[in-house]
């Protein structure tokens, strides 16, 4: 069926356009914070609730909006950043399209309170779903406050694609970190559900911002970078090779103060670290790139996250060589201070630890042996003194109390027994024949039986290997067809398998085994954990903290 071509109404147009600009709550925060910076703000506060779905409040101390221009600010393509097409060739502001406010107002309930420095009072303007609800005069400080409530309240199809509150808050946290790193001259305050997550001082020190976000451990492993040529300036910090991640979350860069994602910049950073990092590891970098507007095209996408360079190869070369020079000028091997060699004391004869007990144990044994010898030998001594010595009496007493000849404990006990006469002077060796103790005689058969039982049990049992996985990684046939032919740098295994040659990272293989062990224990609910002393302290950024909180139950089930 043939359908006629019609012109869409303004409400539909606004909602379609809003889909390009407002993708999620973080998109709203990005557009409004950029407007605040374009207004000359030196302090910006961002507050969100429920991941930005129910409330986003952004307050700045910028120049504000005149009362008679507030309505116009929410019209599509209304902007104060450019006036004619030629202005697109040298854009110096973060915003310029005039689409942000109209797009945000089309899919949410917006309230704005603003005042300029010259005005006696401010104004309050409310617009919901693109429909104006009111404009009134109000007392307000200089600057602008935007309150965005119930995002996508009139477009349920869009809201159902939003992720959890924690995930959406994580996107905003990451955005605020990028904004703060790109603009150390501005004080940013980020509040999430009533808790301050980030607060920078705005003292122009990018290193201080890095410290606020990433902590002391990372900050002290940085290399400062600064280079410039005839068309661009590159400055910032790069991390030593010890700072690496398994993803690109540590790669931060901005172009003319605009946080972007660009393949040329990313490739230049990672190529500069080749030879310094292991494979599948990514470096730490916080870079600021500045160039003339005519060498840069930011009008690629309404979200303004993509840029095009007119001299892409020169941009690559500048970043690549700048990072390479910073890495090669620094000694990457950590310094280790060695103490002066001390004179070694005279070498003593080695003493077997097995034959000498610990001091406290020796004293205890000595005391116990002395008491035992005293109590058991007293009848013999008394009988001898009374002239009633009996060979049977002496033999019975001696059979229980006479220690082994070479026993150091017994010898020590007898030597220290000052009040007990020496047995050799009391009873001669001829009178008291040597006799085995009852305990020795009785224990011998039991020990023999026990030993034979253990030997027979051990011989009957076949060696077993703990099953680390539900299914073996290599079948019996595969195990017989591979051969370990060597090891390189104590890190890589060289394996020959049929017609192929493999280089295996043994540390990665070990990590895989540990991972499979942990997963298997989790599935069988046999996770065993214990406290580490001292504990390992891990520094997390805002986004990682949000992920930890979101999956806290899962981490707990894994034993953490």
Coordinates of C-alpha atoms in Angstrom, one line a residue, residues 156-530:
X156 CA 8.9 4.1 28.0
X157 CA 10.5 2.4 25.1
X158 CA 13.7 4.3 25.8
X159 CA 13.7 3.9 29.6
X160 CA 13.4 0.1 29.4
X161 CA 16.8 0.0 27.7
X162 CA 18.5 1.7 30.6
X163 CA 20.7 -0.5 32.8
X164 CA 20.7 -0.8 36.6
X165 CA 21.1 2.3 38.8
X166 CA 24.6 1.2 39.8
X167 CA 25.7 0.8 36.2
X168 CA 24.2 4.1 35.1
X169 CA 25.9 5.8 38.0
X170 CA 29.1 4.2 37.0
X171 CA 28.9 5.8 33.6
X172 CA 28.4 9.2 35.2
X173 CA 31.3 8.6 37.6
X174 CA 33.6 7.8 34.7
X175 CA 32.5 10.9 32.9
X176 CA 33.1 13.1 35.9
X177 CA 36.6 11.7 36.2
X178 CA 37.3 12.5 32.5
X179 CA 36.0 16.0 32.9
X180 CA 38.1 16.6 36.0
X181 CA 41.3 15.3 34.3
X182 CA 40.6 17.4 31.2
X183 CA 40.0 20.6 33.2
X184 CA 42.1 20.8 36.4
X185 CA 41.4 24.5 36.6
X186 CA 37.7 23.8 37.5
X187 CA 36.6 22.5 40.9
X188 CA 34.3 19.5 40.3
X189 CA 32.1 18.1 43.0
X190 CA 30.2 14.9 42.3
X191 CA 27.5 13.6 44.7
X192 CA 25.7 10.3 44.3
X193 CA 22.7 9.4 46.5
X194 CA 23.8 12.0 49.1
X195 CA 27.5 10.8 49.2
X196 CA 30.3 12.9 47.9
X197 CA 32.2 10.7 45.5
X198 CA 34.6 13.2 43.9
X199 CA 35.8 16.7 44.9
X200 CA 38.7 18.4 43.1
X201 CA 40.2 21.7 44.2
X202 CA 40.5 23.4 40.8
X203 CA 44.1 24.5 41.5
X204 CA 45.3 23.9 37.9
X205 CA 47.3 20.8 39.0
X206 CA 46.5 17.8 36.8
X207 CA 48.6 15.6 39.1
X208 CA 46.5 16.6 42.1
X209 CA 43.4 15.5 40.1
X210 CA 45.1 12.2 39.3
X211 CA 45.8 11.7 43.0
X212 CA 42.2 12.4 43.9
X213 CA 40.9 9.8 41.4
X214 CA 43.6 7.1 41.3
X215 CA 45.4 7.4 44.7
X216 CA 49.0 7.6 45.9
X217 CA 50.3 4.4 44.4
X218 CA 49.6 5.4 40.8
X219 CA 50.5 9.0 41.2
X220 CA 54.1 8.3 42.3
X221 CA 54.6 6.1 39.2
X222 CA 54.0 8.8 36.7
X223 CA 56.2 10.5 34.1
X224 CA 55.5 14.0 33.1
X225 CA 55.2 14.7 29.4
X226 CA 55.4 18.0 27.4
X227 CA 56.1 18.5 23.7
X228 CA 54.9 20.9 21.0
X229 CA 55.4 21.6 17.4
X230 CA 54.0 24.1 14.8
X231 CA 50.5 22.8 14.9
X232 CA 49.8 21.1 18.3
X233 CA 50.8 20.9 21.9
X234 CA 50.9 17.7 23.9
X235 CA 51.1 17.6 27.7
X236 CA 50.1 15.5 30.6
X237 CA 51.4 12.3 32.3
X238 CA 52.1 8.8 31.3
X239 CA 52.6 5.8 33.6
X240 CA 55.6 3.7 34.0
X241 CA 55.3 0.2 32.5
X242 CA 54.5 -1.1 35.9
X243 CA 51.1 0.6 35.6
X244 CA 49.1 -1.5 33.2
X245 CA 45.6 -2.8 33.0
X246 CA 43.8 -5.5 31.1
X247 CA 41.6 -2.9 29.5
X248 CA 41.7 0.7 28.2
X249 CA 40.2 2.3 31.2
X250 CA 43.5 3.9 32.1
X251 CA 43.8 5.7 28.8
X252 CA 42.5 9.3 29.2
X253 CA 42.9 12.1 26.7
X254 CA 41.1 15.2 25.6
X255 CA 41.4 17.5 22.6
X256 CA 41.0 21.2 23.2
X257 CA 39.4 20.4 26.6
X258 CA 36.9 18.0 25.0
X259 CA 36.8 14.4 26.3
X260 CA 36.8 12.2 23.1
X261 CA 37.5 8.7 21.9
X262 CA 39.7 8.5 18.9
X263 CA 41.4 5.5 17.2
X264 CA 44.5 7.5 16.1
X265 CA 45.3 8.7 19.6
X266 CA 44.6 5.3 21.1
X267 CA 46.9 3.6 18.6
X268 CA 49.7 6.1 19.1
X269 CA 49.6 5.6 22.9
X270 CA 49.6 1.8 22.7
X271 CA 52.2 1.6 19.9
X272 CA 54.6 3.8 22.0
X273 CA 54.4 1.2 24.8
X274 CA 55.2 -1.7 22.6
X275 CA 58.3 -3.4 24.0
X276 CA 57.5 -2.0 27.5
X277 CA 54.3 -3.9 28.3
X278 CA 53.2 -7.5 28.0
X279 CA 50.7 -8.4 25.4
X280 CA 47.0 -7.7 26.2
X281 CA 48.1 -5.0 28.7
X282 CA 47.3 -1.4 28.3
X283 CA 49.1 1.7 29.7
X284 CA 48.1 4.6 31.9
X285 CA 48.0 8.0 30.3
X286 CA 46.4 11.4 31.0
X287 CA 47.0 13.6 28.0
X288 CA 45.8 17.0 26.9
X289 CA 46.1 17.9 23.2
X290 CA 45.6 21.4 21.9
X291 CA 45.5 22.6 18.3
X292 CA 44.0 25.2 16.1
X293 CA 40.3 24.7 15.3
X294 CA 40.9 24.6 11.5
X295 CA 42.9 21.3 12.0
X296 CA 40.1 19.7 13.8
X297 CA 36.5 18.7 13.0
X298 CA 34.2 18.2 16.0
X299 CA 31.0 18.3 14.0
X300 CA 31.0 14.5 13.4
X301 CA 28.2 13.3 15.7
X302 CA 25.6 15.1 17.8
X303 CA 27.2 13.5 20.9
X304 CA 30.5 15.2 20.0
X305 CA 32.5 12.2 21.2
X306 CA 34.2 11.8 17.9
X307 CA 36.7 14.1 16.1
X308 CA 38.5 14.1 12.8
X309 CA 42.1 15.4 12.3
X310 CA 43.2 17.1 9.1
X311 CA 46.7 15.9 9.8
X312 CA 46.1 12.5 11.4
X313 CA 49.6 11.1 10.7
X314 CA 51.3 14.2 12.3
X315 CA 49.1 13.7 15.4
X316 CA 50.1 10.1 15.6
X317 CA 53.8 10.9 15.2
X318 CA 53.7 13.6 17.9
X319 CA 52.0 11.5 20.5
X320 CA 54.1 8.4 19.7
X321 CA 57.5 10.1 19.8
X322 CA 56.5 12.2 22.8
X323 CA 55.6 9.1 24.9
X324 CA 58.6 7.2 23.6
X325 CA 61.0 10.0 24.7
X326 CA 59.4 10.2 28.1
X327 CA 59.8 6.4 28.6
X328 CA 63.4 6.3 27.3
X329 CA 64.7 9.3 29.3
X330 CA 63.7 7.6 32.6
X331 CA 65.5 4.7 34.1
X332 CA 62.8 2.0 34.3
X333 CA 64.8 -0.3 36.6
X334 CA 63.9 0.6 40.3
X335 CA 66.7 1.8 42.5
X336 CA 67.7 -0.5 45.3
X337 CA 70.0 0.8 48.1
X338 CA 72.4 -1.9 49.2
X339 CA 73.7 -1.8 52.8
X340 CA 77.4 -1.8 53.4
X341 CA 78.7 -5.3 53.8
X342 CA 79.2 -6.2 57.4
X343 CA 82.0 -8.3 58.7
X344 CA 80.8 -11.8 59.2
X345 CA 81.1 -13.3 62.7
X346 CA 83.4 -16.3 63.1
X347 CA 81.9 -19.4 61.7
X348 CA 80.5 -21.7 64.3
X349 CA 80.2 -25.4 64.1
X350 CA 76.8 -26.4 62.9
X351 CA 74.5 -27.6 65.5
X352 CA 71.7 -30.1 64.8
X353 CA 68.4 -28.6 65.7
X354 CA 66.9 -32.0 65.9
X355 CA 69.0 -33.0 68.9
X356 CA 68.5 -29.8 70.9
X357 CA 65.1 -28.6 72.0
X358 CA 64.1 -25.0 72.2
X359 CA 65.3 -23.2 75.4
X360 CA 61.9 -23.0 77.0
X361 CA 61.2 -26.6 76.1
X362 CA 64.5 -27.8 77.6
X363 CA 63.8 -26.0 80.9
X364 CA 60.4 -27.6 81.0
X365 CA 61.7 -31.1 80.3
X366 CA 64.5 -30.6 82.8
X367 CA 62.2 -29.6 85.5
X368 CA 59.7 -32.5 84.8
X369 CA 62.5 -35.1 84.6
X370 CA 64.0 -33.8 87.9
X371 CA 60.7 -34.1 89.7
X372 CA 60.1 -37.6 88.3
X373 CA 63.5 -38.8 89.2
X374 CA 63.3 -37.4 92.7
X375 CA 60.0 -39.0 93.4
X376 CA 60.9 -42.4 92.0
X377 CA 64.4 -42.7 93.5
X378 CA 63.5 -41.5 97.0
X379 CA 62.4 -45.0 98.1
X380 CA 65.6 -46.5 96.9
X381 CA 67.8 -44.0 98.7
X382 CA 65.7 -44.3 101.9
X383 CA 65.9 -48.1 101.8
X384 CA 69.7 -48.0 101.3
X385 CA 70.1 -45.6 104.3
X386 CA 67.9 -47.9 106.5
X387 CA 70.0 -50.9 105.5
X388 CA 67.0 -52.6 103.9
X389 CA 68.1 -52.6 100.3
X390 CA 66.6 -55.4 98.3
X391 CA 67.9 -56.3 94.8
X392 CA 64.3 -56.7 93.7
X393 CA 63.3 -53.3 95.0
X394 CA 66.2 -51.7 93.3
X395 CA 65.6 -53.6 90.1
X396 CA 61.9 -52.6 89.9
X397 CA 62.6 -49.0 90.6
X398 CA 65.5 -48.9 88.2
X399 CA 63.5 -50.5 85.4
X400 CA 61.1 -47.5 85.4
X401 CA 63.4 -44.7 86.2
X402 CA 66.8 -45.4 84.6
X403 CA 67.0 -43.2 81.5
X404 CA 68.7 -44.1 78.3
X405 CA 72.5 -43.8 78.5
X406 CA 72.7 -41.2 75.7
X407 CA 69.6 -39.2 76.6
X408 CA 70.6 -35.5 77.1
X409 CA 67.4 -34.7 79.0
X410 CA 68.0 -37.4 81.6
X411 CA 71.7 -36.7 81.9
X412 CA 70.9 -33.0 82.5
X413 CA 68.3 -33.8 85.0
X414 CA 70.6 -36.1 87.0
X415 CA 73.4 -33.6 86.9
X416 CA 71.2 -30.8 88.3
X417 CA 69.7 -32.9 91.0
X418 CA 71.7 -31.4 93.9
X419 CA 69.6 -33.1 96.7
X420 CA 69.5 -36.5 95.1
X421 CA 72.7 -38.7 95.4
X422 CA 74.3 -40.1 92.3
X423 CA 72.8 -43.5 91.6
X424 CA 76.2 -44.9 90.7
X425 CA 77.3 -44.3 94.3
X426 CA 74.1 -45.7 95.7
X427 CA 73.9 -48.9 93.7
X428 CA 76.7 -50.4 91.7
X429 CA 76.3 -51.6 88.2
X430 CA 76.9 -55.2 89.3
X431 CA 74.0 -55.1 91.8
X432 CA 71.5 -53.5 89.3
X433 CA 71.4 -55.3 86.0
X434 CA 70.2 -53.4 82.9
X435 CA 66.6 -53.9 82.2
X436 CA 64.2 -52.8 79.4
X437 CA 61.3 -50.7 80.5
X438 CA 57.8 -52.2 80.4
X439 CA 56.6 -49.5 78.1
X440 CA 59.3 -50.3 75.5
X441 CA 58.6 -54.0 75.7
X442 CA 54.9 -53.6 75.3
X443 CA 55.0 -50.9 72.6
X444 CA 57.2 -52.8 70.2
X445 CA 54.6 -55.2 68.8
X446 CA 52.1 -52.4 68.4
X447 CA 54.6 -50.2 66.6
X448 CA 55.4 -53.1 64.3
X449 CA 51.8 -53.8 63.5
X450 CA 51.1 -50.2 62.8
X451 CA 54.1 -49.8 60.5
X452 CA 53.2 -53.0 58.6
X453 CA 49.6 -51.8 58.2
X454 CA 50.7 -48.4 56.8
X455 CA 53.1 -50.0 54.4
X456 CA 50.5 -52.4 53.1
X457 CA 47.9 -49.6 52.8
X458 CA 50.2 -47.3 50.9
X459 CA 51.3 -50.1 48.6
X460 CA 47.7 -51.0 47.8
X461 CA 46.6 -47.4 47.0
X462 CA 47.2 -46.1 43.5
X463 CA 48.5 -42.5 43.1
X464 CA 45.6 -40.1 42.4
X465 CA 45.6 -36.6 40.9
X466 CA 43.2 -34.0 42.2
X467 CA 40.6 -33.2 39.6
X468 CA 40.8 -29.4 39.1
X469 CA 38.2 -29.3 36.3
X470 CA 35.0 -31.0 35.6
X471 CA 36.6 -32.1 32.3
X472 CA 40.3 -32.5 31.7
X473 CA 41.9 -29.7 29.6
X474 CA 43.8 -32.3 27.6
X475 CA 42.6 -35.8 26.7
X476 CA 44.8 -38.8 27.2
X477 CA 45.5 -38.9 23.5
X478 CA 46.5 -35.2 23.4
X479 CA 48.8 -35.6 26.4
X480 CA 50.7 -38.3 24.6
X481 CA 51.1 -36.2 21.5
X482 CA 52.7 -33.1 23.1
X483 CA 56.2 -32.6 24.3
X484 CA 57.6 -29.8 26.6
X485 CA 60.9 -28.9 25.0
X486 CA 62.1 -26.0 27.1
X487 CA 61.5 -22.8 29.0
X488 CA 62.4 -19.2 28.2
X489 CA 63.0 -16.4 30.7
X490 CA 61.4 -18.5 33.5
X491 CA 58.1 -17.3 31.9
X492 CA 57.2 -19.2 28.7
X493 CA 56.9 -22.9 28.0
X494 CA 58.0 -24.1 24.6
X495 CA 55.7 -27.0 23.6
X496 CA 55.8 -29.2 20.5
X497 CA 52.4 -30.6 19.5
X498 CA 52.1 -32.6 16.3
X499 CA 53.2 -30.2 13.5
X500 CA 52.7 -27.1 15.6
X501 CA 54.9 -25.1 18.0
X502 CA 53.3 -23.3 21.0
X503 CA 54.7 -20.7 23.4
X504 CA 52.6 -20.7 26.6
X505 CA 52.8 -18.1 29.3
X506 CA 53.1 -20.3 32.4
X507 CA 51.8 -17.5 34.6
X508 CA 48.7 -17.1 32.5
X509 CA 48.3 -20.9 32.6
X510 CA 48.5 -20.8 36.4
X511 CA 45.9 -18.1 36.6
X512 CA 43.6 -20.2 34.4
X513 CA 44.0 -23.1 36.8
X514 CA 43.3 -20.9 39.8
X515 CA 40.3 -19.5 38.0
X516 CA 38.9 -23.0 37.2
X517 CA 39.5 -24.1 40.8
X518 CA 37.6 -21.1 42.1
X519 CA 34.7 -21.6 39.7
X520 CA 34.5 -25.3 40.5
X521 CA 34.5 -24.6 44.3
X522 CA 31.8 -22.0 43.7
X523 CA 29.6 -24.3 41.8
X524 CA 30.0 -27.0 44.4
X525 CA 29.6 -24.4 47.2
X526 CA 32.9 -25.4 48.7
X527 CA 34.6 -22.0 48.7
X528 CA 37.1 -21.8 51.5
X529 CA 38.7 -18.4 52.4
X530 CA 40.7 -16.9 55.2

